[in-house]
PDB file of C-alpha atoms in Angstrom:
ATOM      1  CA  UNK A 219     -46.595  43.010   1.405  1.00  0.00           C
ATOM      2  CA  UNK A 220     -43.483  43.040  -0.590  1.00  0.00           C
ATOM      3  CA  UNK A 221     -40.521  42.872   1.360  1.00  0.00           C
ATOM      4  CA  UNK A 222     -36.861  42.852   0.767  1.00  0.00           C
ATOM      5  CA  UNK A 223     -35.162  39.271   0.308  1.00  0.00           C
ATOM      6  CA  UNK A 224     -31.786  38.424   1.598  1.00  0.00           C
ATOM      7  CA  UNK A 225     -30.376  35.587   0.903  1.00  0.00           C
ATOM      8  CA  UNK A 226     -26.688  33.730   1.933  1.00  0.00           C
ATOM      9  CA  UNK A 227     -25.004  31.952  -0.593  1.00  0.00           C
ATOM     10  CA  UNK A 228     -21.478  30.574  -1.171  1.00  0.00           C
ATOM     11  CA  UNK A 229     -20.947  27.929  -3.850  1.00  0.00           C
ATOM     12  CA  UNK A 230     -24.611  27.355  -3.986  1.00  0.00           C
ATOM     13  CA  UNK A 231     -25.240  26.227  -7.884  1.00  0.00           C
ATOM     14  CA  UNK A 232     -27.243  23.406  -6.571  1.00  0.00           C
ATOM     15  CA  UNK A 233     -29.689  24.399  -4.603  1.00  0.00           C
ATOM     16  CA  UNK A 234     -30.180  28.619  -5.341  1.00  0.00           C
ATOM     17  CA  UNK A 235     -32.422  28.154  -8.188  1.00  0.00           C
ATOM     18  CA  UNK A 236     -35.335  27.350  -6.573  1.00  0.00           C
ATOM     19  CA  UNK A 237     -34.664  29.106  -3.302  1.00  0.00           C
ATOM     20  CA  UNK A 238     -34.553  32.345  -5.928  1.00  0.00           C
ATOM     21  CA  UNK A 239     -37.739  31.364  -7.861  1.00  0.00           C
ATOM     22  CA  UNK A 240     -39.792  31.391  -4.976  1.00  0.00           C
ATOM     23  CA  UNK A 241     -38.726  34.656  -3.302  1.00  0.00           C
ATOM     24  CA  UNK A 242     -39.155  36.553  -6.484  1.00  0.00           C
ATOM     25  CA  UNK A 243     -42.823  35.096  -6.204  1.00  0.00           C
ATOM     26  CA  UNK A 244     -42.916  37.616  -2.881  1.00  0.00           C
ATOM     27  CA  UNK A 245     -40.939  40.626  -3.666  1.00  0.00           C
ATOM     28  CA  UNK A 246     -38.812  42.468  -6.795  1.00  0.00           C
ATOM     29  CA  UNK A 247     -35.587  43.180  -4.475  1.00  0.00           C
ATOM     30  CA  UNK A 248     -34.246  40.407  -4.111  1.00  0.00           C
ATOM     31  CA  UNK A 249     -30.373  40.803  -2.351  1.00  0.00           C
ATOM     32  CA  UNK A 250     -27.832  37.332  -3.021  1.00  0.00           C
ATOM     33  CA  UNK A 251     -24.870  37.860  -0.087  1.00  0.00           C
ATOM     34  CA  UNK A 252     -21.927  35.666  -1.053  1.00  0.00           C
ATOM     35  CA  UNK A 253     -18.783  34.786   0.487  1.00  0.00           C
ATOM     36  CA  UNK A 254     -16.869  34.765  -2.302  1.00  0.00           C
ATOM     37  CA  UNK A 255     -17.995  31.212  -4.437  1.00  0.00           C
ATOM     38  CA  UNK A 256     -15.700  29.715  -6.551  1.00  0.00           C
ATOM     39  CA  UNK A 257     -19.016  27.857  -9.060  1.00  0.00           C
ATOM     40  CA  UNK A 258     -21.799  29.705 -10.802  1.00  0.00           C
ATOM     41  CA  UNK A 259     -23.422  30.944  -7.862  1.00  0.00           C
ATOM     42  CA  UNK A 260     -23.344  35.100  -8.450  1.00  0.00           C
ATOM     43  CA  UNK A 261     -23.900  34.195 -12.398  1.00  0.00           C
ATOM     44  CA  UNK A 262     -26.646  32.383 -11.539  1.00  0.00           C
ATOM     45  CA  UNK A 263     -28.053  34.866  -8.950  1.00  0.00           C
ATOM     46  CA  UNK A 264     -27.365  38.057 -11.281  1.00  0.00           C
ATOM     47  CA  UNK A 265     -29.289  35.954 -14.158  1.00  0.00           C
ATOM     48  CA  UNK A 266     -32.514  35.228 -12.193  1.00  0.00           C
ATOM     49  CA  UNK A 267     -32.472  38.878 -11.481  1.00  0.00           C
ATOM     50  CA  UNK A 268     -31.025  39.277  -7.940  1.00  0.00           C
ATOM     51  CA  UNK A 269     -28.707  42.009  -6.922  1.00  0.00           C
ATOM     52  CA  UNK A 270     -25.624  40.476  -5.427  1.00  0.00           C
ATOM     53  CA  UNK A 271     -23.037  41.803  -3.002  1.00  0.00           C
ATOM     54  CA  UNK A 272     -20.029  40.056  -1.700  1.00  0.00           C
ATOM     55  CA  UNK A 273     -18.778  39.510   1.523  1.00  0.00           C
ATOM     56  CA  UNK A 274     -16.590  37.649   3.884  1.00  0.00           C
ATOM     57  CA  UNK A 275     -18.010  34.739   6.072  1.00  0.00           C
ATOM     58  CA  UNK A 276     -17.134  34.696   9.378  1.00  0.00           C
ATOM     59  CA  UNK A 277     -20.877  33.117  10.967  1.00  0.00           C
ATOM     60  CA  UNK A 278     -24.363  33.188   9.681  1.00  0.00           C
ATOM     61  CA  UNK A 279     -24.918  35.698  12.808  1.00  0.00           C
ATOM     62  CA  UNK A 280     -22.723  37.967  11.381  1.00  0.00           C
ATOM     63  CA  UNK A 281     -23.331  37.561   8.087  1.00  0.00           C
ATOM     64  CA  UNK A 282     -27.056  38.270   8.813  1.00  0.00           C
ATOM     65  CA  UNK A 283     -26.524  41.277  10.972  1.00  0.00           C
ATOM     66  CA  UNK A 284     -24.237  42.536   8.205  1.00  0.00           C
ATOM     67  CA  UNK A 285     -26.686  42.593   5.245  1.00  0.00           C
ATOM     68  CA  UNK A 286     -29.426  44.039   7.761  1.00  0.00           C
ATOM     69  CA  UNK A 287     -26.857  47.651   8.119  1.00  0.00           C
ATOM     70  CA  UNK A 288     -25.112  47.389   4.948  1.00  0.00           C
ATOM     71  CA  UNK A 289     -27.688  46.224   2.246  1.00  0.00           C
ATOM     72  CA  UNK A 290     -29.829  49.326   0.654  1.00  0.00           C
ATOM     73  CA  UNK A 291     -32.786  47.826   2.211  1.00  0.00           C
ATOM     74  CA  UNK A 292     -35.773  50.009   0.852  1.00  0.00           C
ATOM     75  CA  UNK A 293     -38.978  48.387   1.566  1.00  0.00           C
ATOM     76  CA  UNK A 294     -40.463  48.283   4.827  1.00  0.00           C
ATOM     77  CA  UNK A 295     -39.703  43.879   5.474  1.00  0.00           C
ATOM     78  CA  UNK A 296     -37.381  41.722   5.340  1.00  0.00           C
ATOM     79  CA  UNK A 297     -37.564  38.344   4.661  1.00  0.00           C
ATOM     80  CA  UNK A 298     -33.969  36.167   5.597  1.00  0.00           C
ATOM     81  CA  UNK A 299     -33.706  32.785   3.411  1.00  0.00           C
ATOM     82  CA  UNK A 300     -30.147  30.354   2.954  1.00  0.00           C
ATOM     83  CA  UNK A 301     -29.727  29.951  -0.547  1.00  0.00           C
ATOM     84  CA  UNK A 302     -31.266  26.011  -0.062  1.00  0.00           C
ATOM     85  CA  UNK A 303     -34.728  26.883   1.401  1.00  0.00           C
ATOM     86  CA  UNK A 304     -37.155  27.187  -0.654  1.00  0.00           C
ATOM     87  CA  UNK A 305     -40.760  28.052  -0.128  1.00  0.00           C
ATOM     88  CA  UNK A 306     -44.122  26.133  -0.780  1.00  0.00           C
ATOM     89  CA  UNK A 307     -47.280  27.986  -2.751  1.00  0.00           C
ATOM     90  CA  UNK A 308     -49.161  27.655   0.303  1.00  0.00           C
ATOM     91  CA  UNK A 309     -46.250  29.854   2.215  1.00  0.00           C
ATOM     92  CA  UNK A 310     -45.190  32.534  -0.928  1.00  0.00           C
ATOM     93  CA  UNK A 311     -49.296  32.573  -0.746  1.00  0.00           C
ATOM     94  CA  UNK A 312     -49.292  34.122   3.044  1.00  0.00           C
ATOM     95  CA  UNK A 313     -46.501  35.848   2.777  1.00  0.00           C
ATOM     96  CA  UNK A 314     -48.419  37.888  -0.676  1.00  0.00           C
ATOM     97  CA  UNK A 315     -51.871  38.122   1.402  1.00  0.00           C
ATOM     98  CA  UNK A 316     -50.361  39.776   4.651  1.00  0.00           C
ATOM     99  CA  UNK A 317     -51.062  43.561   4.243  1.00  0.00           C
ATOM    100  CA  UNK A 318     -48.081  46.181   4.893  1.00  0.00           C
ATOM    101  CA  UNK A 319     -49.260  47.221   8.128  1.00  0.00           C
ATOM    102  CA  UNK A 320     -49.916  43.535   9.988  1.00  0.00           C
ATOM    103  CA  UNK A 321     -50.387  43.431  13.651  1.00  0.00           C
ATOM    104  CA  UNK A 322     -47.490  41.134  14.338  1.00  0.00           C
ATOM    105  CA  UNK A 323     -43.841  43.192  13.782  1.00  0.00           C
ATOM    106  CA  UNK A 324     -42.281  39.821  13.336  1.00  0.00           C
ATOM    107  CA  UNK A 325     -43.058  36.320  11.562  1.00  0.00           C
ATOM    108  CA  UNK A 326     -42.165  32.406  12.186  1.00  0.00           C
ATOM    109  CA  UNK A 327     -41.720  30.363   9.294  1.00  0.00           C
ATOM    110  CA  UNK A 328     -42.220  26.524   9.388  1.00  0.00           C
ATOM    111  CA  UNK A 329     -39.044  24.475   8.280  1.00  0.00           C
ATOM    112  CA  UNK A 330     -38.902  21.013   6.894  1.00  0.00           C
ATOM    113  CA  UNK A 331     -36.084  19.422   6.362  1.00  0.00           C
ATOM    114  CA  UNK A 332     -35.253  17.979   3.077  1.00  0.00           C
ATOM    115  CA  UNK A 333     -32.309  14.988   3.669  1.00  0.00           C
ATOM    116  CA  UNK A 334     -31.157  12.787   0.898  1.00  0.00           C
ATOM    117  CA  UNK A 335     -33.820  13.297  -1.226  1.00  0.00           C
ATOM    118  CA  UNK A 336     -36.773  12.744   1.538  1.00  0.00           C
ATOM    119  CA  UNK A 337     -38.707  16.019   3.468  1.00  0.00           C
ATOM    120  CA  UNK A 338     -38.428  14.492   7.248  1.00  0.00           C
ATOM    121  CA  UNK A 339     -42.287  14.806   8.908  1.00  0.00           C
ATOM    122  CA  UNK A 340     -41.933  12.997  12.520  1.00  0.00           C
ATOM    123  CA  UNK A 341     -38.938  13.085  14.947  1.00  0.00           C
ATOM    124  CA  UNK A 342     -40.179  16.372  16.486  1.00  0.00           C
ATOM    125  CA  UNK A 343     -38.336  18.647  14.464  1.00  0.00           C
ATOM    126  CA  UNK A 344     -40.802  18.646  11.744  1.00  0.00           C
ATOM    127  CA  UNK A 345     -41.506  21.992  11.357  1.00  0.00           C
ATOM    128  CA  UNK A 346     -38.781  23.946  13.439  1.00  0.00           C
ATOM    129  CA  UNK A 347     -40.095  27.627  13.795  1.00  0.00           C
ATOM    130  CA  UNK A 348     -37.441  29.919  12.651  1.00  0.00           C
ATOM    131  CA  UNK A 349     -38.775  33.882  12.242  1.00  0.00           C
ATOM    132  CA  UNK A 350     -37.046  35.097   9.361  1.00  0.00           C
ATOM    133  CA  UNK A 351     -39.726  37.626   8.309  1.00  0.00           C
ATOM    134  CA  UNK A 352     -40.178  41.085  10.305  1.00  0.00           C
ATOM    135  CA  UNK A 353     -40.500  44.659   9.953  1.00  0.00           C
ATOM    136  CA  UNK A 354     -37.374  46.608   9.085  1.00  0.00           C
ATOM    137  CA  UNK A 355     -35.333  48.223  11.925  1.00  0.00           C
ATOM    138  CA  UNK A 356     -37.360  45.304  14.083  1.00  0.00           C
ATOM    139  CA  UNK A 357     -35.504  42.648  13.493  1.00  0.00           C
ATOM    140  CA  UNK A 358     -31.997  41.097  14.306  1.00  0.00           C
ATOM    141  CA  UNK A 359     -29.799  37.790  13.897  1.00  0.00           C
ATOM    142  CA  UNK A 360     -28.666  36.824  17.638  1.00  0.00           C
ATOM    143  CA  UNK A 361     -24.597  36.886  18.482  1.00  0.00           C
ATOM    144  CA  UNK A 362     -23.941  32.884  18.626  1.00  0.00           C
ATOM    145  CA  UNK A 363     -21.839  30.568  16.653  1.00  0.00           C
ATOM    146  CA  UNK A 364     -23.930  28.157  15.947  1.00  0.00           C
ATOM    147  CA  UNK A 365     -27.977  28.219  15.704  1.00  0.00           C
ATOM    148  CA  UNK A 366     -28.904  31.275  15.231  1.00  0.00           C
ATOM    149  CA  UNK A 367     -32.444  32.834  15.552  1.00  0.00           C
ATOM    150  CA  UNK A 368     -33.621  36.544  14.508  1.00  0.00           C
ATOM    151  CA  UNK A 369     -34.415  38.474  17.874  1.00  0.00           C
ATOM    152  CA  UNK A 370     -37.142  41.221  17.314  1.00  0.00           C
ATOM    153  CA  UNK A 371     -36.528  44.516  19.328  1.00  0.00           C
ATOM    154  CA  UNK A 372     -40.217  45.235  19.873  1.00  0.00           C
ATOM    155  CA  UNK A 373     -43.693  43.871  19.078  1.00  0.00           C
ATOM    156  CA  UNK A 374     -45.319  41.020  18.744  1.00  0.00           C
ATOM    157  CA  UNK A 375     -45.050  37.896  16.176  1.00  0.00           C
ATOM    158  CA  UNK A 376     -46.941  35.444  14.701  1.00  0.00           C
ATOM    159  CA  UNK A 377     -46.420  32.204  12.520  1.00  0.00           C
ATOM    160  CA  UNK A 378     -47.369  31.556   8.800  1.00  0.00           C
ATOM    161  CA  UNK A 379     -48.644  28.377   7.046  1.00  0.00           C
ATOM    162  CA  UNK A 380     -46.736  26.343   4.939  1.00  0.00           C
ATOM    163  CA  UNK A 381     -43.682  24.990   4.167  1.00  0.00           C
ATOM    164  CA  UNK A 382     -39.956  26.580   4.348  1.00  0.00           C
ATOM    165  CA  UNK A 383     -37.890  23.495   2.921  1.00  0.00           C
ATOM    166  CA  UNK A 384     -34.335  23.180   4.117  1.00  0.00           C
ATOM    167  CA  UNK A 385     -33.497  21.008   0.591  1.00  0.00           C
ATOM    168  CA  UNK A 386     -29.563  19.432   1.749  1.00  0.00           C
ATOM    169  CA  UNK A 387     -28.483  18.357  -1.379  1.00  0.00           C
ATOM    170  CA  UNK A 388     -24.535  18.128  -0.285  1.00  0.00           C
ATOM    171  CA  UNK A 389     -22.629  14.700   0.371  1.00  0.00           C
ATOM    172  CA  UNK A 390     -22.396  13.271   3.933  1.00  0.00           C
ATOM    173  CA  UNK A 391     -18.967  13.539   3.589  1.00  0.00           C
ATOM    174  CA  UNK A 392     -19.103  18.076   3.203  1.00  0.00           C
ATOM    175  CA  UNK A 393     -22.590  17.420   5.870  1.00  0.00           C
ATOM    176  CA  UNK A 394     -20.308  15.900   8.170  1.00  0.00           C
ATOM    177  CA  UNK A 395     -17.713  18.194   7.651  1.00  0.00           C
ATOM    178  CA  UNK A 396     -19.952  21.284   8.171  1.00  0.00           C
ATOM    179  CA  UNK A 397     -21.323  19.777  11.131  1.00  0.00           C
ATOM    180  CA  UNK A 398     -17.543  19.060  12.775  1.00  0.00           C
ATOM    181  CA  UNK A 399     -17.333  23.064  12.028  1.00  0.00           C
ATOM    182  CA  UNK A 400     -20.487  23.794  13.856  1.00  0.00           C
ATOM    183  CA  UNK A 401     -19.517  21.788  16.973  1.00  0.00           C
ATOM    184  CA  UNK A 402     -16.600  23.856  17.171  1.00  0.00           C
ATOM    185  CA  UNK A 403     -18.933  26.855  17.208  1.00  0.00           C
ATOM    186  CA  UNK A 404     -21.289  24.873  19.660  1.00  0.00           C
ATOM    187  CA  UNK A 405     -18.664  24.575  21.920  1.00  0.00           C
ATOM    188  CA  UNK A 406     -17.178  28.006  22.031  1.00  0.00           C
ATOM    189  CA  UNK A 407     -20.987  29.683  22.558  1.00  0.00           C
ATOM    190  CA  UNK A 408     -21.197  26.903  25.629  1.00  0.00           C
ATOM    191  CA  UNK A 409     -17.560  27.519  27.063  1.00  0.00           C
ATOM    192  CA  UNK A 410     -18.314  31.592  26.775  1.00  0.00           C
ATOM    193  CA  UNK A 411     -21.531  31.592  28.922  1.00  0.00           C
ATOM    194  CA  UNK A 412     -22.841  34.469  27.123  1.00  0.00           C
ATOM    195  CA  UNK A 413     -26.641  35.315  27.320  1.00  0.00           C
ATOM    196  CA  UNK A 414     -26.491  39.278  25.854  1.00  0.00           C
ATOM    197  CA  UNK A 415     -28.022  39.482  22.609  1.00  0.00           C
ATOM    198  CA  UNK A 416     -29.039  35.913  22.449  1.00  0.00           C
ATOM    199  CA  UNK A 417     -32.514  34.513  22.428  1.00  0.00           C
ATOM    200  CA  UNK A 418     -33.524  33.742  26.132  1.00  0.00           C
ATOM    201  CA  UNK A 419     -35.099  30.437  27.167  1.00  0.00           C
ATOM    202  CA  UNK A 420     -38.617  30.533  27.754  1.00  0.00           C
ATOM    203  CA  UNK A 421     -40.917  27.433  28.086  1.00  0.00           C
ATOM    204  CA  UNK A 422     -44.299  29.865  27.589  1.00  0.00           C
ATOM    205  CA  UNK A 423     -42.389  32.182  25.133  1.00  0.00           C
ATOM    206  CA  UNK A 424     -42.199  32.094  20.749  1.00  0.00           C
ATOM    207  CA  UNK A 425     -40.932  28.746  19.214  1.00  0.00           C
ATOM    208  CA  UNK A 426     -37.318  29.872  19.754  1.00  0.00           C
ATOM    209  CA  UNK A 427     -37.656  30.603  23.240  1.00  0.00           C
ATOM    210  CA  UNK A 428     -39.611  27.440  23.786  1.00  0.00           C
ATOM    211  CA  UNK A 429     -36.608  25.507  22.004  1.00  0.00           C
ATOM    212  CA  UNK A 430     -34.138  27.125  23.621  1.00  0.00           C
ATOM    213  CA  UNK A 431     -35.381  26.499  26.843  1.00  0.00           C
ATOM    214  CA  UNK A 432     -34.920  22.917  26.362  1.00  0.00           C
ATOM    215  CA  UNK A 433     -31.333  23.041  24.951  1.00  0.00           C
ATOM    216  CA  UNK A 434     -30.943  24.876  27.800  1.00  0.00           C
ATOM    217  CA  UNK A 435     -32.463  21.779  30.091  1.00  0.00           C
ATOM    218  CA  UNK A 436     -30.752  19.391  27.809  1.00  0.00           C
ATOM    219  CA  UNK A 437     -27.188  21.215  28.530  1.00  0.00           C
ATOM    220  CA  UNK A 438     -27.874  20.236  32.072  1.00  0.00           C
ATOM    221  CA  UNK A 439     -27.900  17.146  31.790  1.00  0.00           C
ATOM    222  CA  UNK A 440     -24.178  14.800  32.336  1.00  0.00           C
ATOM    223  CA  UNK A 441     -22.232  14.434  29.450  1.00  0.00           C
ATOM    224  CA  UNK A 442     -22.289  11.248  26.833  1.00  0.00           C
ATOM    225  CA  UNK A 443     -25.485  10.218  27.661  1.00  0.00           C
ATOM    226  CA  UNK A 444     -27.180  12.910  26.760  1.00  0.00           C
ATOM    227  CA  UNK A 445     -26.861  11.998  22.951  1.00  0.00           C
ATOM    228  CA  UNK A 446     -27.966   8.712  23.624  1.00  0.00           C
ATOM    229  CA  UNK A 447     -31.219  10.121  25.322  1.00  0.00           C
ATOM    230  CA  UNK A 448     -31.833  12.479  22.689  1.00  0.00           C
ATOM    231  CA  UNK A 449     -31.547   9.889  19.770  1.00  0.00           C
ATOM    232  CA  UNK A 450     -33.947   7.210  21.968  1.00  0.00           C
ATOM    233  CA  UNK A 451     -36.501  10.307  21.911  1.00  0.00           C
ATOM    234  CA  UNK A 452     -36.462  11.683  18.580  1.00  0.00           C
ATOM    235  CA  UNK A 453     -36.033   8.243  16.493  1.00  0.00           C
ATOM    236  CA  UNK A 454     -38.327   6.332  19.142  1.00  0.00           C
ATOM    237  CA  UNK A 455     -41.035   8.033  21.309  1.00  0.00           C
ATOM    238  CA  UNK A 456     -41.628  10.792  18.419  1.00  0.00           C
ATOM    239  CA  UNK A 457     -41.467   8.817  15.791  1.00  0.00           C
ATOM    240  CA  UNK A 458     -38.671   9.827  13.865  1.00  0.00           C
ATOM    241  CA  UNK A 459     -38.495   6.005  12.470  1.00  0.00           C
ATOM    242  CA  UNK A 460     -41.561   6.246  10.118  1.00  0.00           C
ATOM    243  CA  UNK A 461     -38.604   8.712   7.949  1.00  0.00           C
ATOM    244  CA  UNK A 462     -37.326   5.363   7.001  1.00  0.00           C
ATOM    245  CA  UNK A 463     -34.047   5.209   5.903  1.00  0.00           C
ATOM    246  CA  UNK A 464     -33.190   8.538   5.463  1.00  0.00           C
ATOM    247  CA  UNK A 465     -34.798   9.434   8.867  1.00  0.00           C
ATOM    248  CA  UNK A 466     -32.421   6.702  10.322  1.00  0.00           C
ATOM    249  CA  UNK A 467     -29.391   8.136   9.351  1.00  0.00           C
ATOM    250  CA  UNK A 468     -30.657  11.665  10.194  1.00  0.00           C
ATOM    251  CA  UNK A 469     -31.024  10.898  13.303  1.00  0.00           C
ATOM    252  CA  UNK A 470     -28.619   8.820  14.519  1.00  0.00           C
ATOM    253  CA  UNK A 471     -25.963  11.673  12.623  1.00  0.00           C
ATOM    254  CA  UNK A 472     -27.665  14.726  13.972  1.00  0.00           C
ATOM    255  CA  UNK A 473     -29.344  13.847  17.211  1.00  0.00           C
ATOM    256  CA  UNK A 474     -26.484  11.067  18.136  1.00  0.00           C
ATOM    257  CA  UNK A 475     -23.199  11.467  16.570  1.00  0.00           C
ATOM    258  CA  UNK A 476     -23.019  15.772  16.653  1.00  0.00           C
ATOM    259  CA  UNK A 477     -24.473  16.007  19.988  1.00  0.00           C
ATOM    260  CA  UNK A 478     -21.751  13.304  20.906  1.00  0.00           C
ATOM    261  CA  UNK A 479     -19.196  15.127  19.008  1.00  0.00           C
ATOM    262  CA  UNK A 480     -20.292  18.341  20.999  1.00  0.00           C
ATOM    263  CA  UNK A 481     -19.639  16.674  24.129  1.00  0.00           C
ATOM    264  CA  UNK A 482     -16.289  14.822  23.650  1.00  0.00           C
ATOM    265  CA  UNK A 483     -14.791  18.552  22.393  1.00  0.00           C
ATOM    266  CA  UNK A 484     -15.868  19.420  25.879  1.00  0.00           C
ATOM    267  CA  UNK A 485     -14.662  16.969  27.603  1.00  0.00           C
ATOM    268  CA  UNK A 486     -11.265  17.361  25.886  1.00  0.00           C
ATOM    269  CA  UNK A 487     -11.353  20.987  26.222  1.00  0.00           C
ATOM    270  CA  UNK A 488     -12.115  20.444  30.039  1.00  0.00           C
ATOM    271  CA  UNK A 489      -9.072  17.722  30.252  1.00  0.00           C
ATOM    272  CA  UNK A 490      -6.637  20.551  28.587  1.00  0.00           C
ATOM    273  CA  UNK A 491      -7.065  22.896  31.235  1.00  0.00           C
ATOM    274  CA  UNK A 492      -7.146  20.923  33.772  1.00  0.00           C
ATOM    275  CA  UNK A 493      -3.512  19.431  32.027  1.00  0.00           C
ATOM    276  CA  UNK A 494      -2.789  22.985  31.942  1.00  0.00           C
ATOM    277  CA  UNK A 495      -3.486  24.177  35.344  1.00  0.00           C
ATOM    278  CA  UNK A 496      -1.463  21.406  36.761  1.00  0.00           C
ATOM    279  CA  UNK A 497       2.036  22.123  34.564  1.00  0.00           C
ATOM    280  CA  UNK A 498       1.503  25.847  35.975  1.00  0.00           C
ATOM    281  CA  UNK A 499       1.207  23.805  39.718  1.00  0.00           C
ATOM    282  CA  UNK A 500       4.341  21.864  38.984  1.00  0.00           C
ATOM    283  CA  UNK A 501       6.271  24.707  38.197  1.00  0.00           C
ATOM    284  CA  UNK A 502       5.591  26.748  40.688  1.00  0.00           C
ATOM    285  CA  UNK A 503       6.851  24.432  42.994  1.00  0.00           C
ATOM    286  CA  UNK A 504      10.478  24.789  44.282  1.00  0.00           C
TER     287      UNK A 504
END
């Protein structure tokens, strides 16, 4: 198998060269979407030998979906990396030794993530399942804001062995600042309610549809202490504090303070209507 590799970039100096050595390991097209960097992102892509075409940013979902009807996809897969994942010998290895004609139509990758210098291995998140390898025509990025999966339209998938690394090599201070981003984007995809064109929970179903079906348990649950919950079970009864230091502030930044963040934009999103709905009251009122 050789399939087509598309990768996202914007201002991604730091982290694209490896990300681009290992999917030329896999495949000769290799497609660099950017969103228009400012550093030496496309000179470095173009350099390593990757085609690159620019586009706005609006969300990864749409980014995704994008390169999937716009690229001049050729070969028969696709394979969807960020430009800071990189993959392991023992994963560019499976990816070379699955034929063209595989049973599955669709593949899960295992991610690690890769936090201030340290690949994270307890906490329960260590791998996260993400299927960014399927047939073309298969495959599609779901319609959220925020945590995206690819949905496949037919067939059947299977995982690979391995290791996907998610290498964060920004500062807290632009991780932080992505993250207040995303909770905007977490909050809009809760407040809408959609379900179309979205992976659906599942607790028997693929690794996103198991996953899903718990944030869909954990959304349940009452506001502000649900961060606290989450933190006790990640950094505590899985483990996540054999990370050490790095695992610490992981976790209490990911599984704590975003979650929290996620709920006190709700909470002050809830308080504006509710504002709102009572001025309308007020005036209606000879």
């Amino acid at each position: 198998m050789r399939p087509t590799v598309i990768i996202l970039t914007f201002n991604s100096e730091d982290t694209l060269g490896p990300t681009l050595a290992s999917a030329l390991r896999v495949s000769d097209e290799v497609f660099v979407v950017d969103s228009f960097s400012n550093d030496r992102t496309v000179a470095l892509a173009r350099s390593l030998g990757a085609t690159v075409v620019q586009h706005e940013f609006v969300n990864y979902g749409v980014q995704r979906n994008w390169a999937i009807d716009n690229l001049p996809i050729s070969r028969q897969w696709q394979l969807h990396l960020d430009a800071d994942e990189w993959m392991d010998d023992q994963l560019v290895s499976a990816i070379q030794r699955l034929p063209e004609n595989p049973e599955h139509l669709g593949f899960f990758l295992p991610r690690y993530l890769r936090f201030l210098g340290r690949v994270l291995r307890h906490g329960g998140m260590s791998p996260t399942w993400h299927m960014r390898l399927f047939h073309t025509g298969a495959g599609r990025c779901e319609d959220r804001k925020y945590d995206q999966h690819f949905l496949l339209s037919a067939g059947t998938s299977g995982k690979l062995p391995g290791m996907m690394i998610d290498d964060v090599r920004m500062a807290l201070t632009e991780w932080t600042a992505r993250h207040n981003r995303w909770s905007d984007g977490e909050v809009a995809e809760l407040d809408s309610g959609e379900s179309a064109g979205r992976v659906q929970p599942d607790a028997f179903g693929n690794p996103a549809q198991r996953k899903r079906f718990l944030r869909h348990h954990y959304n349940r649950m009452p506001l502000f202490v649900r961060p606290f919950l989450l933190f006790i079970y990640r950094f505590f009864f899985r483990l996540g504090f054999l990370d050490g230091t790095e695992g610490f502030i992981f976790w209490v930044l990911q599984t704590f303070w975003f979650r929290f963040l996620v709920d006190a934009k709700i909470w002050e999103r809830h308080k504006m209507t509710l504002r709102g709905h009572g001025r309308v009251i007020h005036k209606s009122i000879p």
